[in-house]
């Protein structure tokens, strides 16, 4: 596989900041499994790695990055803050702690992992993240699991998240939230983009295009995310599936194929309601 085959398209999520649209998820890998997966992923061509304080693997992800030998500037690294990062100073402390755990000098993207609205601190956390960007210490910041009402509180404070990373798969399209992100000029990141190998992988709306394009069902779903303008971070620890998930840059779906997959949406919300759950 040469470099061209594995070079993901990029999305400009903030002025002058372009993120590879396909990244490697790392939850729930820990320790040597996480380090091995990240080193293998980079060797396989991934240039975007997704981790979080909550996953407990930032140190191992950092080790995998170092082991890969890749130049830092050739890689996109995302992490996410948990509580107690929900204040201006707390967000900056969370960032410094993440860098220390990972052994990195900067991150490309740092997200507020959950809004925790009952604590009322996420707008202040966003102020802290914007300060890091202003200081040239962080390339871009964003949020995750934010509903439209949470986004509007952030925007009302004259703060603009680059991205909202949310659960999206063919059965959980979260159409109103996709539209809310788009209407606010906020990019959408899809987590659990394969629905954790969901049952839809055997649906004819996906197996049909798979046959037509000589691709696997998972590749069709990942291409559907890209063709819909979303950044996707599928997790695989397997060498073969990591390569499979990256081999999606040499074809596109037709509008009818995309619409067929959109039609699998059940209208169901995400697994976890961010007004109820957070950390
Ligand atoms: N922001 C948030 O709140 C949040 C929440 C959840 C996840 N995330 C991020 O999103 C990433 C991905 O989400 P996820 O891990 O929940 O779900 P996912 O990527 O949709 O699915 C991962 C599962 O699918 C399997 N798989 C991967 N590629 C496959 C393929 N080509 N064919 C068949 N099965 C395949 C993997 O097994 P193998 O490893 O054995 O291949 C794993 O069991 C996480 O790792 C994490 O970085 C973020």
PDB file of C-alpha atoms and ligand atoms in Angstrom:
ATOM      1  CA  UNK A   1       0.000   0.000   0.000  1.00  0.00           C
ATOM      2  CA  UNK A   2       1.591   3.327  -0.923  1.00  0.00           C
ATOM      3  CA  UNK A   3       1.138   6.715   0.708  1.00  0.00           C
ATOM      4  CA  UNK A   4      -1.398   7.892  -1.844  1.00  0.00           C
ATOM      5  CA  UNK A   5      -3.690   4.964  -1.046  1.00  0.00           C
ATOM      6  CA  UNK A   6      -3.831   5.838   2.640  1.00  0.00           C
ATOM      7  CA  UNK A   7      -3.849   9.653   2.517  1.00  0.00           C
ATOM      8  CA  UNK A   8      -7.227  10.661   3.926  1.00  0.00           C
ATOM      9  CA  UNK A   9      -9.084  13.673   2.560  1.00  0.00           C
ATOM     10  CA  UNK A  10      -8.930  16.632   4.928  1.00  0.00           C
ATOM     11  CA  UNK A  11     -11.589  18.928   6.338  1.00  0.00           C
ATOM     12  CA  UNK A  12     -10.881  22.532   7.342  1.00  0.00           C
ATOM     13  CA  UNK A  13     -12.427  22.684  10.821  1.00  0.00           C
ATOM     14  CA  UNK A  14     -11.030  26.086  11.810  1.00  0.00           C
ATOM     15  CA  UNK A  15      -9.343  28.794   9.734  1.00  0.00           C
ATOM     16  CA  UNK A  16      -6.230  27.202   8.242  1.00  0.00           C
ATOM     17  CA  UNK A  17      -6.579  24.027  10.333  1.00  0.00           C
ATOM     18  CA  UNK A  18      -7.204  20.908   8.245  1.00  0.00           C
ATOM     19  CA  UNK A  19      -7.939  17.559   9.908  1.00  0.00           C
ATOM     20  CA  UNK A  20      -7.623  14.143   8.216  1.00  0.00           C
ATOM     21  CA  UNK A  21     -11.220  12.937   7.867  1.00  0.00           C
ATOM     22  CA  UNK A  22     -10.450   9.359   8.913  1.00  0.00           C
ATOM     23  CA  UNK A  23      -8.810   8.702  12.267  1.00  0.00           C
ATOM     24  CA  UNK A  24      -8.051   5.746  14.496  1.00  0.00           C
ATOM     25  CA  UNK A  25     -10.157   5.301  17.645  1.00  0.00           C
ATOM     26  CA  UNK A  26      -8.414   3.956  20.730  1.00  0.00           C
ATOM     27  CA  UNK A  27     -11.176   3.190  23.257  1.00  0.00           C
ATOM     28  CA  UNK A  28     -11.227   0.696  25.071  1.00  0.00           C
ATOM     29  CA  UNK A  29      -7.582  -0.244  24.492  1.00  0.00           C
ATOM     30  CA  UNK A  30      -5.215   0.061  27.429  1.00  0.00           C
ATOM     31  CA  UNK A  31      -1.487  -0.218  28.037  1.00  0.00           C
ATOM     32  CA  UNK A  32       0.522  -2.268  25.588  1.00  0.00           C
ATOM     33  CA  UNK A  33      -2.588  -3.046  23.493  1.00  0.00           C
ATOM     34  CA  UNK A  34      -3.200   0.663  22.953  1.00  0.00           C
ATOM     35  CA  UNK A  35       0.466   1.412  22.222  1.00  0.00           C
ATOM     36  CA  UNK A  36       0.678  -1.509  19.783  1.00  0.00           C
ATOM     37  CA  UNK A  37      -2.542  -0.502  18.038  1.00  0.00           C
ATOM     38  CA  UNK A  38      -1.424   3.107  17.585  1.00  0.00           C
ATOM     39  CA  UNK A  39       2.056   2.152  16.333  1.00  0.00           C
ATOM     40  CA  UNK A  40       0.493  -0.386  13.950  1.00  0.00           C
ATOM     41  CA  UNK A  41      -2.118   2.114  12.814  1.00  0.00           C
ATOM     42  CA  UNK A  42       0.480   4.747  11.968  1.00  0.00           C
ATOM     43  CA  UNK A  43       2.534   2.125  10.109  1.00  0.00           C
ATOM     44  CA  UNK A  44      -0.651   1.233   8.211  1.00  0.00           C
ATOM     45  CA  UNK A  45      -1.100   4.863   7.199  1.00  0.00           C
ATOM     46  CA  UNK A  46      -3.350   6.480   9.827  1.00  0.00           C
ATOM     47  CA  UNK A  47      -2.408  10.098  10.440  1.00  0.00           C
ATOM     48  CA  UNK A  48      -5.141  10.946  12.957  1.00  0.00           C
ATOM     49  CA  UNK A  49      -5.424   9.377  16.422  1.00  0.00           C
ATOM     50  CA  UNK A  50      -8.376   9.840  18.804  1.00  0.00           C
ATOM     51  CA  UNK A  51      -7.970   9.421  22.563  1.00  0.00           C
ATOM     52  CA  UNK A  52      -9.337  10.944  25.795  1.00  0.00           C
ATOM     53  CA  UNK A  53      -8.402  11.439  29.414  1.00  0.00           C
ATOM     54  CA  UNK A  54     -11.293   9.119  30.309  1.00  0.00           C
ATOM     55  CA  UNK A  55      -9.912   6.215  28.259  1.00  0.00           C
ATOM     56  CA  UNK A  56      -6.926   5.936  30.588  1.00  0.00           C
ATOM     57  CA  UNK A  57      -4.638   5.284  27.615  1.00  0.00           C
ATOM     58  CA  UNK A  58      -3.121   8.680  26.767  1.00  0.00           C
ATOM     59  CA  UNK A  59       0.282   7.530  28.051  1.00  0.00           C
ATOM     60  CA  UNK A  60       0.134   4.388  25.899  1.00  0.00           C
ATOM     61  CA  UNK A  61      -1.080   6.365  22.873  1.00  0.00           C
ATOM     62  CA  UNK A  62       1.916   8.674  23.314  1.00  0.00           C
ATOM     63  CA  UNK A  63       4.187   5.651  23.501  1.00  0.00           C
ATOM     64  CA  UNK A  64       2.692   4.230  20.299  1.00  0.00           C
ATOM     65  CA  UNK A  65       3.260   7.557  18.533  1.00  0.00           C
ATOM     66  CA  UNK A  66       6.905   7.663  19.622  1.00  0.00           C
ATOM     67  CA  UNK A  67       7.431   4.041  18.673  1.00  0.00           C
ATOM     68  CA  UNK A  68       6.064   4.686  15.173  1.00  0.00           C
ATOM     69  CA  UNK A  69       8.885   7.123  14.504  1.00  0.00           C
ATOM     70  CA  UNK A  70       6.524   9.498  12.693  1.00  0.00           C
ATOM     71  CA  UNK A  71       7.341  13.196  12.676  1.00  0.00           C
ATOM     72  CA  UNK A  72       4.946  14.949  15.054  1.00  0.00           C
ATOM     73  CA  UNK A  73       3.962  17.468  12.391  1.00  0.00           C
ATOM     74  CA  UNK A  74       2.707  14.660  10.133  1.00  0.00           C
ATOM     75  CA  UNK A  75       0.172  13.468  12.702  1.00  0.00           C
ATOM     76  CA  UNK A  76      -3.168  14.762  13.988  1.00  0.00           C
ATOM     77  CA  UNK A  77      -3.755  13.990  17.682  1.00  0.00           C
ATOM     78  CA  UNK A  78      -7.072  14.566  19.467  1.00  0.00           C
ATOM     79  CA  UNK A  79      -7.782  14.171  23.163  1.00  0.00           C
ATOM     80  CA  UNK A  80     -10.672  15.185  25.414  1.00  0.00           C
ATOM     81  CA  UNK A  81     -10.988  16.616  28.902  1.00  0.00           C
ATOM     82  CA  UNK A  82     -13.120  15.232  31.698  1.00  0.00           C
ATOM     83  CA  UNK A  83     -14.071  16.717  35.047  1.00  0.00           C
ATOM     84  CA  UNK A  84     -12.535  18.616  36.827  1.00  0.00           C
ATOM     85  CA  UNK A  85     -11.613  20.448  33.620  1.00  0.00           C
ATOM     86  CA  UNK A  86     -14.879  22.401  33.553  1.00  0.00           C
ATOM     87  CA  UNK A  87     -13.529  25.821  34.413  1.00  0.00           C
ATOM     88  CA  UNK A  88     -11.178  28.201  32.626  1.00  0.00           C
ATOM     89  CA  UNK A  89      -8.148  27.239  34.707  1.00  0.00           C
ATOM     90  CA  UNK A  90      -9.302  23.615  34.941  1.00  0.00           C
ATOM     91  CA  UNK A  91      -9.367  23.227  31.152  1.00  0.00           C
ATOM     92  CA  UNK A  92      -5.819  24.563  30.878  1.00  0.00           C
ATOM     93  CA  UNK A  93      -4.657  22.274  33.686  1.00  0.00           C
ATOM     94  CA  UNK A  94      -6.355  19.318  31.963  1.00  0.00           C
ATOM     95  CA  UNK A  95      -4.514  20.196  28.747  1.00  0.00           C
ATOM     96  CA  UNK A  96      -1.147  20.396  30.487  1.00  0.00           C
ATOM     97  CA  UNK A  97      -1.827  17.072  32.232  1.00  0.00           C
ATOM     98  CA  UNK A  98      -2.795  15.411  28.930  1.00  0.00           C
ATOM     99  CA  UNK A  99       0.392  16.657  27.259  1.00  0.00           C
ATOM    100  CA  UNK A 100       2.438  15.327  30.159  1.00  0.00           C
ATOM    101  CA  UNK A 101       0.776  11.907  30.037  1.00  0.00           C
ATOM    102  CA  UNK A 102       1.236  11.697  26.281  1.00  0.00           C
ATOM    103  CA  UNK A 103       4.750  13.129  26.218  1.00  0.00           C
ATOM    104  CA  UNK A 104       3.717  15.632  23.527  1.00  0.00           C
ATOM    105  CA  UNK A 105       4.315  19.364  23.208  1.00  0.00           C
ATOM    106  CA  UNK A 106       0.927  20.189  21.710  1.00  0.00           C
ATOM    107  CA  UNK A 107      -2.334  18.600  20.547  1.00  0.00           C
ATOM    108  CA  UNK A 108      -4.087  19.298  17.267  1.00  0.00           C
ATOM    109  CA  UNK A 109      -7.530  19.141  18.862  1.00  0.00           C
ATOM    110  CA  UNK A 110      -8.777  19.114  22.453  1.00  0.00           C
ATOM    111  CA  UNK A 111     -12.457  18.537  23.189  1.00  0.00           C
ATOM    112  CA  UNK A 112     -14.778  19.032  26.122  1.00  0.00           C
ATOM    113  CA  UNK A 113     -15.810  15.358  26.296  1.00  0.00           C
ATOM    114  CA  UNK A 114     -19.303  15.827  27.814  1.00  0.00           C
ATOM    115  CA  UNK A 115     -21.224  18.998  28.642  1.00  0.00           C
ATOM    116  CA  UNK A 116     -22.194  17.996  32.225  1.00  0.00           C
ATOM    117  CA  UNK A 117     -24.830  20.754  32.088  1.00  0.00           C
ATOM    118  CA  UNK A 118     -25.819  20.399  35.747  1.00  0.00           C
ATOM    119  CA  UNK A 119     -22.368  21.688  36.704  1.00  0.00           C
ATOM    120  CA  UNK A 120     -22.624  24.751  34.461  1.00  0.00           C
ATOM    121  CA  UNK A 121     -18.897  24.867  33.694  1.00  0.00           C
ATOM    122  CA  UNK A 122     -18.582  24.016  30.031  1.00  0.00           C
ATOM    123  CA  UNK A 123     -18.648  27.594  28.725  1.00  0.00           C
ATOM    124  CA  UNK A 124     -15.791  28.490  31.069  1.00  0.00           C
ATOM    125  CA  UNK A 125     -13.907  25.385  29.929  1.00  0.00           C
ATOM    126  CA  UNK A 126     -14.334  26.556  26.322  1.00  0.00           C
ATOM    127  CA  UNK A 127     -12.887  29.954  27.290  1.00  0.00           C
ATOM    128  CA  UNK A 128      -9.848  28.115  28.646  1.00  0.00           C
ATOM    129  CA  UNK A 129      -9.455  26.125  25.426  1.00  0.00           C
ATOM    130  CA  UNK A 130      -9.745  29.291  23.314  1.00  0.00           C
ATOM    131  CA  UNK A 131      -6.983  30.847  25.449  1.00  0.00           C
ATOM    132  CA  UNK A 132      -4.757  27.873  24.614  1.00  0.00           C
ATOM    133  CA  UNK A 133      -5.403  28.384  20.888  1.00  0.00           C
ATOM    134  CA  UNK A 134      -4.800  32.132  21.219  1.00  0.00           C
ATOM    135  CA  UNK A 135      -1.492  31.395  22.930  1.00  0.00           C
ATOM    136  CA  UNK A 136      -0.462  29.117  20.046  1.00  0.00           C
ATOM    137  CA  UNK A 137      -0.333  26.067  22.340  1.00  0.00           C
ATOM    138  CA  UNK A 138      -3.249  24.139  20.764  1.00  0.00           C
ATOM    139  CA  UNK A 139      -4.294  24.077  17.103  1.00  0.00           C
ATOM    140  CA  UNK A 140      -8.084  23.819  17.559  1.00  0.00           C
ATOM    141  CA  UNK A 141     -10.671  23.054  20.233  1.00  0.00           C
ATOM    142  CA  UNK A 142     -14.123  21.584  20.158  1.00  0.00           C
ATOM    143  CA  UNK A 143     -16.808  19.726  22.045  1.00  0.00           C
ATOM    144  CA  UNK A 144     -18.318  16.267  22.143  1.00  0.00           C
ATOM    145  CA  UNK A 145     -21.801  15.008  22.927  1.00  0.00           C
ATOM    146  CA  UNK A 146     -23.138  18.579  22.900  1.00  0.00           C
ATOM    147  CA  UNK A 147     -26.808  19.152  22.026  1.00  0.00           C
ATOM    148  CA  UNK A 148     -27.941  22.260  20.106  1.00  0.00           C
ATOM    149  CA  UNK A 149     -28.838  24.050  23.353  1.00  0.00           C
ATOM    150  CA  UNK A 150     -25.335  23.444  24.732  1.00  0.00           C
ATOM    151  CA  UNK A 151     -23.771  24.705  21.495  1.00  0.00           C
ATOM    152  CA  UNK A 152     -25.897  27.846  21.661  1.00  0.00           C
ATOM    153  CA  UNK A 153     -24.665  28.668  25.159  1.00  0.00           C
ATOM    154  CA  UNK A 154     -21.088  28.394  23.911  1.00  0.00           C
ATOM    155  CA  UNK A 155     -21.783  30.513  20.828  1.00  0.00           C
ATOM    156  CA  UNK A 156     -23.559  33.130  22.981  1.00  0.00           C
ATOM    157  CA  UNK A 157     -20.239  33.602  24.785  1.00  0.00           C
ATOM    158  CA  UNK A 158     -18.662  34.446  21.382  1.00  0.00           C
ATOM    159  CA  UNK A 159     -16.804  31.146  21.337  1.00  0.00           C
ATOM    160  CA  UNK A 160     -16.817  28.855  18.316  1.00  0.00           C
ATOM    161  CA  UNK A 161     -16.050  25.131  18.660  1.00  0.00           C
ATOM    162  CA  UNK A 162     -14.365  23.733  15.551  1.00  0.00           C
ATOM    163  CA  UNK A 163     -16.153  20.410  15.856  1.00  0.00           C
ATOM    164  CA  UNK A 164     -18.830  18.522  17.783  1.00  0.00           C
ATOM    165  CA  UNK A 165     -17.906  14.826  18.014  1.00  0.00           C
ATOM    166  CA  UNK A 166     -21.098  12.782  18.399  1.00  0.00           C
ATOM    167  CA  UNK A 167     -22.327   9.212  17.968  1.00  0.00           C
ATOM    168  CA  UNK A 168     -23.342   8.685  14.324  1.00  0.00           C
ATOM    169  CA  UNK A 169     -23.959   5.421  12.473  1.00  0.00           C
ATOM    170  CA  UNK A 170     -26.539   4.368   9.885  1.00  0.00           C
ATOM    171  CA  UNK A 171     -29.084   3.513  12.608  1.00  0.00           C
ATOM    172  CA  UNK A 172     -28.318   6.636  14.665  1.00  0.00           C
ATOM    173  CA  UNK A 173     -28.040   9.468  12.210  1.00  0.00           C
ATOM    174  CA  UNK A 174     -29.030  12.119  14.774  1.00  0.00           C
ATOM    175  CA  UNK A 175     -30.264  14.181  11.844  1.00  0.00           C
ATOM    176  CA  UNK A 176     -31.459  17.209  13.910  1.00  0.00           C
ATOM    177  CA  UNK A 177     -28.074  17.422  15.608  1.00  0.00           C
ATOM    178  CA  UNK A 178     -26.185  17.042  12.302  1.00  0.00           C
ATOM    179  CA  UNK A 179     -28.278  19.917  10.997  1.00  0.00           C
ATOM    180  CA  UNK A 180     -27.667  21.935  14.175  1.00  0.00           C
ATOM    181  CA  UNK A 181     -23.903  21.534  13.788  1.00  0.00           C
ATOM    182  CA  UNK A 182     -24.017  22.472  10.107  1.00  0.00           C
ATOM    183  CA  UNK A 183     -26.263  25.493  10.685  1.00  0.00           C
ATOM    184  CA  UNK A 184     -23.743  26.806  13.212  1.00  0.00           C
ATOM    185  CA  UNK A 185     -20.727  26.178  10.956  1.00  0.00           C
ATOM    186  CA  UNK A 186     -19.429  23.475  13.302  1.00  0.00           C
ATOM    187  CA  UNK A 187     -17.912  20.322  11.766  1.00  0.00           C
ATOM    188  CA  UNK A 188     -19.310  16.945  12.810  1.00  0.00           C
ATOM    189  CA  UNK A 189     -17.067  14.163  14.048  1.00  0.00           C
ATOM    190  CA  UNK A 190     -18.637  10.682  14.090  1.00  0.00           C
ATOM    191  CA  UNK A 191     -17.707   8.376  16.931  1.00  0.00           C
ATOM    192  CA  UNK A 192     -18.717   4.712  16.949  1.00  0.00           C
ATOM    193  CA  UNK A 193     -18.954   5.256  13.166  1.00  0.00           C
ATOM    194  CA  UNK A 194     -19.374   1.519  12.543  1.00  0.00           C
ATOM    195  CA  UNK A 195     -21.993   1.237  15.280  1.00  0.00           C
ATOM    196  CA  UNK A 196     -19.506  -1.079  16.995  1.00  0.00           C
ATOM    197  CA  UNK A 197     -19.914  -3.490  14.071  1.00  0.00           C
ATOM    198  CA  UNK A 198     -23.686  -3.035  14.115  1.00  0.00           C
ATOM    199  CA  UNK A 199     -26.301  -5.319  12.546  1.00  0.00           C
ATOM    200  CA  UNK A 200     -26.784  -2.851   9.670  1.00  0.00           C
ATOM    201  CA  UNK A 201     -23.590  -4.216   8.103  1.00  0.00           C
ATOM    202  CA  UNK A 202     -25.715  -7.031   6.632  1.00  0.00           C
ATOM    203  CA  UNK A 203     -28.491  -4.737   5.350  1.00  0.00           C
ATOM    204  CA  UNK A 204     -28.911  -4.673   1.541  1.00  0.00           C
ATOM    205  CA  UNK A 205     -28.643  -0.850   1.621  1.00  0.00           C
ATOM    206  CA  UNK A 206     -25.014  -1.487   2.562  1.00  0.00           C
ATOM    207  CA  UNK A 207     -24.225  -4.900   1.074  1.00  0.00           C
ATOM    208  CA  UNK A 208     -25.588  -3.743  -2.326  1.00  0.00           C
ATOM    209  CA  UNK A 209     -23.097  -0.858  -2.675  1.00  0.00           C
ATOM    210  CA  UNK A 210     -20.399  -3.150  -1.210  1.00  0.00           C
ATOM    211  CA  UNK A 211     -20.898  -5.582  -4.096  1.00  0.00           C
ATOM    212  CA  UNK A 212     -21.133  -2.765  -6.632  1.00  0.00           C
ATOM    213  CA  UNK A 213     -17.860  -1.148  -5.512  1.00  0.00           C
ATOM    214  CA  UNK A 214     -16.035  -4.398  -4.563  1.00  0.00           C
ATOM    215  CA  UNK A 215     -15.726  -3.122  -0.994  1.00  0.00           C
ATOM    216  CA  UNK A 216     -16.683  -4.510   2.414  1.00  0.00           C
ATOM    217  CA  UNK A 217     -19.791  -3.308   4.279  1.00  0.00           C
ATOM    218  CA  UNK A 218     -17.600  -1.484   6.835  1.00  0.00           C
ATOM    219  CA  UNK A 219     -15.805   0.330   4.001  1.00  0.00           C
ATOM    220  CA  UNK A 220     -19.163   1.408   2.577  1.00  0.00           C
ATOM    221  CA  UNK A 221     -20.228   2.833   5.942  1.00  0.00           C
ATOM    222  CA  UNK A 222     -16.954   4.715   6.364  1.00  0.00           C
ATOM    223  CA  UNK A 223     -17.206   6.105   2.827  1.00  0.00           C
ATOM    224  CA  UNK A 224     -20.784   7.176   3.630  1.00  0.00           C
ATOM    225  CA  UNK A 225     -19.457   9.258   6.553  1.00  0.00           C
ATOM    226  CA  UNK A 226     -16.788  10.880   4.370  1.00  0.00           C
ATOM    227  CA  UNK A 227     -19.187  11.557   1.502  1.00  0.00           C
ATOM    228  CA  UNK A 228     -21.530  13.167   4.048  1.00  0.00           C
ATOM    229  CA  UNK A 229     -18.755  15.528   5.173  1.00  0.00           C
ATOM    230  CA  UNK A 230     -18.097  13.918   8.549  1.00  0.00           C
ATOM    231  CA  UNK A 231     -14.796  13.053  10.195  1.00  0.00           C
ATOM    232  CA  UNK A 232     -14.925   9.403  11.357  1.00  0.00           C
ATOM    233  CA  UNK A 233     -12.738   7.666  13.945  1.00  0.00           C
ATOM    234  CA  UNK A 234     -13.314   3.892  13.664  1.00  0.00           C
ATOM    235  CA  UNK A 235     -11.484   1.770  16.198  1.00  0.00           C
ATOM    236  CA  UNK A 236      -9.758  -1.421  15.217  1.00  0.00           C
ATOM    237  CA  UNK A 237      -6.896  -3.133  16.952  1.00  0.00           C
ATOM    238  CA  UNK A 238      -6.614  -5.725  14.156  1.00  0.00           C
ATOM    239  CA  UNK A 239      -3.993  -5.158  11.486  1.00  0.00           C
ATOM    240  CA  UNK A 240      -6.297  -6.400   8.720  1.00  0.00           C
ATOM    241  CA  UNK A 241      -9.309  -4.320   9.802  1.00  0.00           C
ATOM    242  CA  UNK A 242      -7.181  -1.207  10.325  1.00  0.00           C
ATOM    243  CA  UNK A 243      -6.052  -1.524   6.693  1.00  0.00           C
ATOM    244  CA  UNK A 244      -9.571  -2.333   5.536  1.00  0.00           C
ATOM    245  CA  UNK A 245     -10.967   0.776   7.227  1.00  0.00           C
ATOM    246  CA  UNK A 246      -8.343   2.988   5.613  1.00  0.00           C
ATOM    247  CA  UNK A 247      -8.848   1.646   2.083  1.00  0.00           C
ATOM    248  CA  UNK A 248     -11.808   3.929   1.329  1.00  0.00           C
ATOM    249  CA  UNK A 249     -10.234   6.797  -0.580  1.00  0.00           C
ATOM    250  CA  UNK A 250     -10.450   5.324  -4.087  1.00  0.00           C
ATOM    251  CA  UNK A 251     -14.226   5.436  -4.627  1.00  0.00           C
ATOM    252  CA  UNK A 252     -17.352   7.431  -3.767  1.00  0.00           C
ATOM    253  CA  UNK A 253     -20.977   6.473  -3.278  1.00  0.00           C
ATOM    254  CA  UNK A 254     -23.675   7.646  -5.622  1.00  0.00           C
ATOM    255  CA  UNK A 255     -26.296  10.027  -4.195  1.00  0.00           C
ATOM    256  CA  UNK A 256     -28.822   7.146  -4.355  1.00  0.00           C
ATOM    257  CA  UNK A 257     -26.492   4.836  -2.413  1.00  0.00           C
ATOM    258  CA  UNK A 258     -25.960   7.509   0.231  1.00  0.00           C
ATOM    259  CA  UNK A 259     -29.695   8.124   0.479  1.00  0.00           C
ATOM    260  CA  UNK A 260     -30.286   4.382   0.872  1.00  0.00           C
ATOM    261  CA  UNK A 261     -27.961   4.302   3.881  1.00  0.00           C
ATOM    262  CA  UNK A 262     -29.481   7.490   5.327  1.00  0.00           C
ATOM    263  CA  UNK A 263     -32.844   5.687   5.175  1.00  0.00           C
ATOM    264  CA  UNK A 264     -31.607   3.071   7.695  1.00  0.00           C
ATOM    265  CA  UNK A 265     -31.873   5.740  10.405  1.00  0.00           C
ATOM    266  CA  UNK A 266     -34.209   4.700  13.211  1.00  0.00           C
ATOM    267  CA  UNK A 267     -34.450   8.223  14.597  1.00  0.00           C
ATOM    268  CA  UNK A 268     -33.148   6.853  17.896  1.00  0.00           C
ATOM    269  CA  UNK A 269     -30.918   9.070  20.004  1.00  0.00           C
ATOM    270  CA  UNK A 270     -27.410   8.139  21.105  1.00  0.00           C
ATOM    271  CA  UNK A 271     -26.651   5.396  23.675  1.00  0.00           C
ATOM    272  CA  UNK A 272     -26.095   8.020  26.356  1.00  0.00           C
ATOM    273  CA  UNK A 273     -28.086  11.217  26.930  1.00  0.00           C
ATOM    274  CA  UNK A 274     -25.656  14.056  27.607  1.00  0.00           C
ATOM    275  CA  UNK A 275     -28.154  15.846  29.841  1.00  0.00           C
ATOM    276  CA  UNK A 276     -28.032  12.784  32.103  1.00  0.00           C
ATOM    277  CA  UNK A 277     -24.573  11.279  31.637  1.00  0.00           C
ATOM    278  CA  UNK A 278     -21.106  12.807  31.735  1.00  0.00           C
ATOM    279  CA  UNK A 279     -17.692  12.720  33.343  1.00  0.00           C
TER     280      UNK A 279
HETATM  281  N1  LIG B   1     -16.579  11.286  22.207  1.00  0.00           N
HETATM  282  C1  LIG B   1     -17.106  10.226  22.787  1.00  0.00           C
HETATM  283  O1  LIG B   1     -17.888  10.325  23.762  1.00  0.00           O
HETATM  284  C2  LIG B   1     -16.763   8.857  22.265  1.00  0.00           C
HETATM  285  C3  LIG B   1     -17.543   7.757  22.652  1.00  0.00           C
HETATM  286  C4  LIG B   1     -17.221   6.491  22.144  1.00  0.00           C
HETATM  287  C5  LIG B   1     -16.143   6.357  21.269  1.00  0.00           C
HETATM  288  N2  LIG B   1     -15.380   7.431  20.928  1.00  0.00           N
HETATM  289  C6  LIG B   1     -14.205   7.289  20.014  1.00  0.00           C
HETATM  290  O2  LIG B   1     -14.652   6.703  18.802  1.00  0.00           O
HETATM  291  C7  LIG B   1     -13.881   5.542  18.525  1.00  0.00           C
HETATM  292  C8  LIG B   1     -14.665   4.520  17.739  1.00  0.00           C
HETATM  293  O3  LIG B   1     -15.880   4.201  18.373  1.00  0.00           O
HETATM  294  P1  LIG B   1     -16.201   2.746  18.955  1.00  0.00           P
HETATM  295  O4  LIG B   1     -14.934   2.083  19.300  1.00  0.00           O
HETATM  296  O5  LIG B   1     -17.224   2.939  20.006  1.00  0.00           O
HETATM  297  O6  LIG B   1     -16.962   2.018  17.756  1.00  0.00           O
HETATM  298  P2  LIG B   1     -16.649   1.635  16.214  1.00  0.00           P
HETATM  299  O7  LIG B   1     -15.390   2.240  15.757  1.00  0.00           O
HETATM  300  O8  LIG B   1     -17.903   1.906  15.485  1.00  0.00           O
HETATM  301  O9  LIG B   1     -16.521   0.046  16.284  1.00  0.00           O
HETATM  302  C9  LIG B   1     -15.418  -0.582  16.843  1.00  0.00           C
HETATM  303  C10 LIG B   1     -15.691  -2.094  16.848  1.00  0.00           C
HETATM  304  O10 LIG B   1     -15.901  -2.540  15.510  1.00  0.00           O
HETATM  305  C11 LIG B   1     -14.913  -3.545  15.188  1.00  0.00           C
HETATM  306  N3  LIG B   1     -14.475  -3.273  13.820  1.00  0.00           N
HETATM  307  C12 LIG B   1     -13.601  -2.315  13.406  1.00  0.00           C
HETATM  308  N4  LIG B   1     -13.458  -2.338  12.080  1.00  0.00           N
HETATM  309  C13 LIG B   1     -14.243  -3.345  11.618  1.00  0.00           C
HETATM  310  C14 LIG B   1     -14.492  -3.852  10.331  1.00  0.00           C
HETATM  311  N5  LIG B   1     -13.900  -3.349   9.252  1.00  0.00           N
HETATM  312  N6  LIG B   1     -15.368  -4.893  10.222  1.00  0.00           N
HETATM  313  C15 LIG B   1     -15.961  -5.427  11.304  1.00  0.00           C
HETATM  314  N7  LIG B   1     -15.748  -4.974  12.570  1.00  0.00           N
HETATM  315  C16 LIG B   1     -14.893  -3.938  12.729  1.00  0.00           C
HETATM  316  C17 LIG B   1     -13.800  -3.384  16.200  1.00  0.00           C
HETATM  317  O11 LIG B   1     -13.188  -4.623  16.483  1.00  0.00           O
HETATM  318  P3  LIG B   1     -11.599  -4.895  16.221  1.00  0.00           P
HETATM  319  O12 LIG B   1     -10.831  -3.933  17.065  1.00  0.00           O
HETATM  320  O13 LIG B   1     -11.429  -6.319  16.665  1.00  0.00           O
HETATM  321  O14 LIG B   1     -11.382  -4.712  14.753  1.00  0.00           O
HETATM  322  C18 LIG B   1     -14.559  -2.878  17.429  1.00  0.00           C
HETATM  323  O15 LIG B   1     -15.131  -3.958  18.139  1.00  0.00           O
HETATM  324  C19 LIG B   1     -13.456   5.058  19.925  1.00  0.00           C
HETATM  325  O16 LIG B   1     -12.404   4.132  19.853  1.00  0.00           O
HETATM  326  C20 LIG B   1     -13.113   6.376  20.561  1.00  0.00           C
HETATM  327  O17 LIG B   1     -11.814   6.802  20.138  1.00  0.00           O
HETATM  328  C21 LIG B   1     -15.695   8.685  21.384  1.00  0.00           C
END
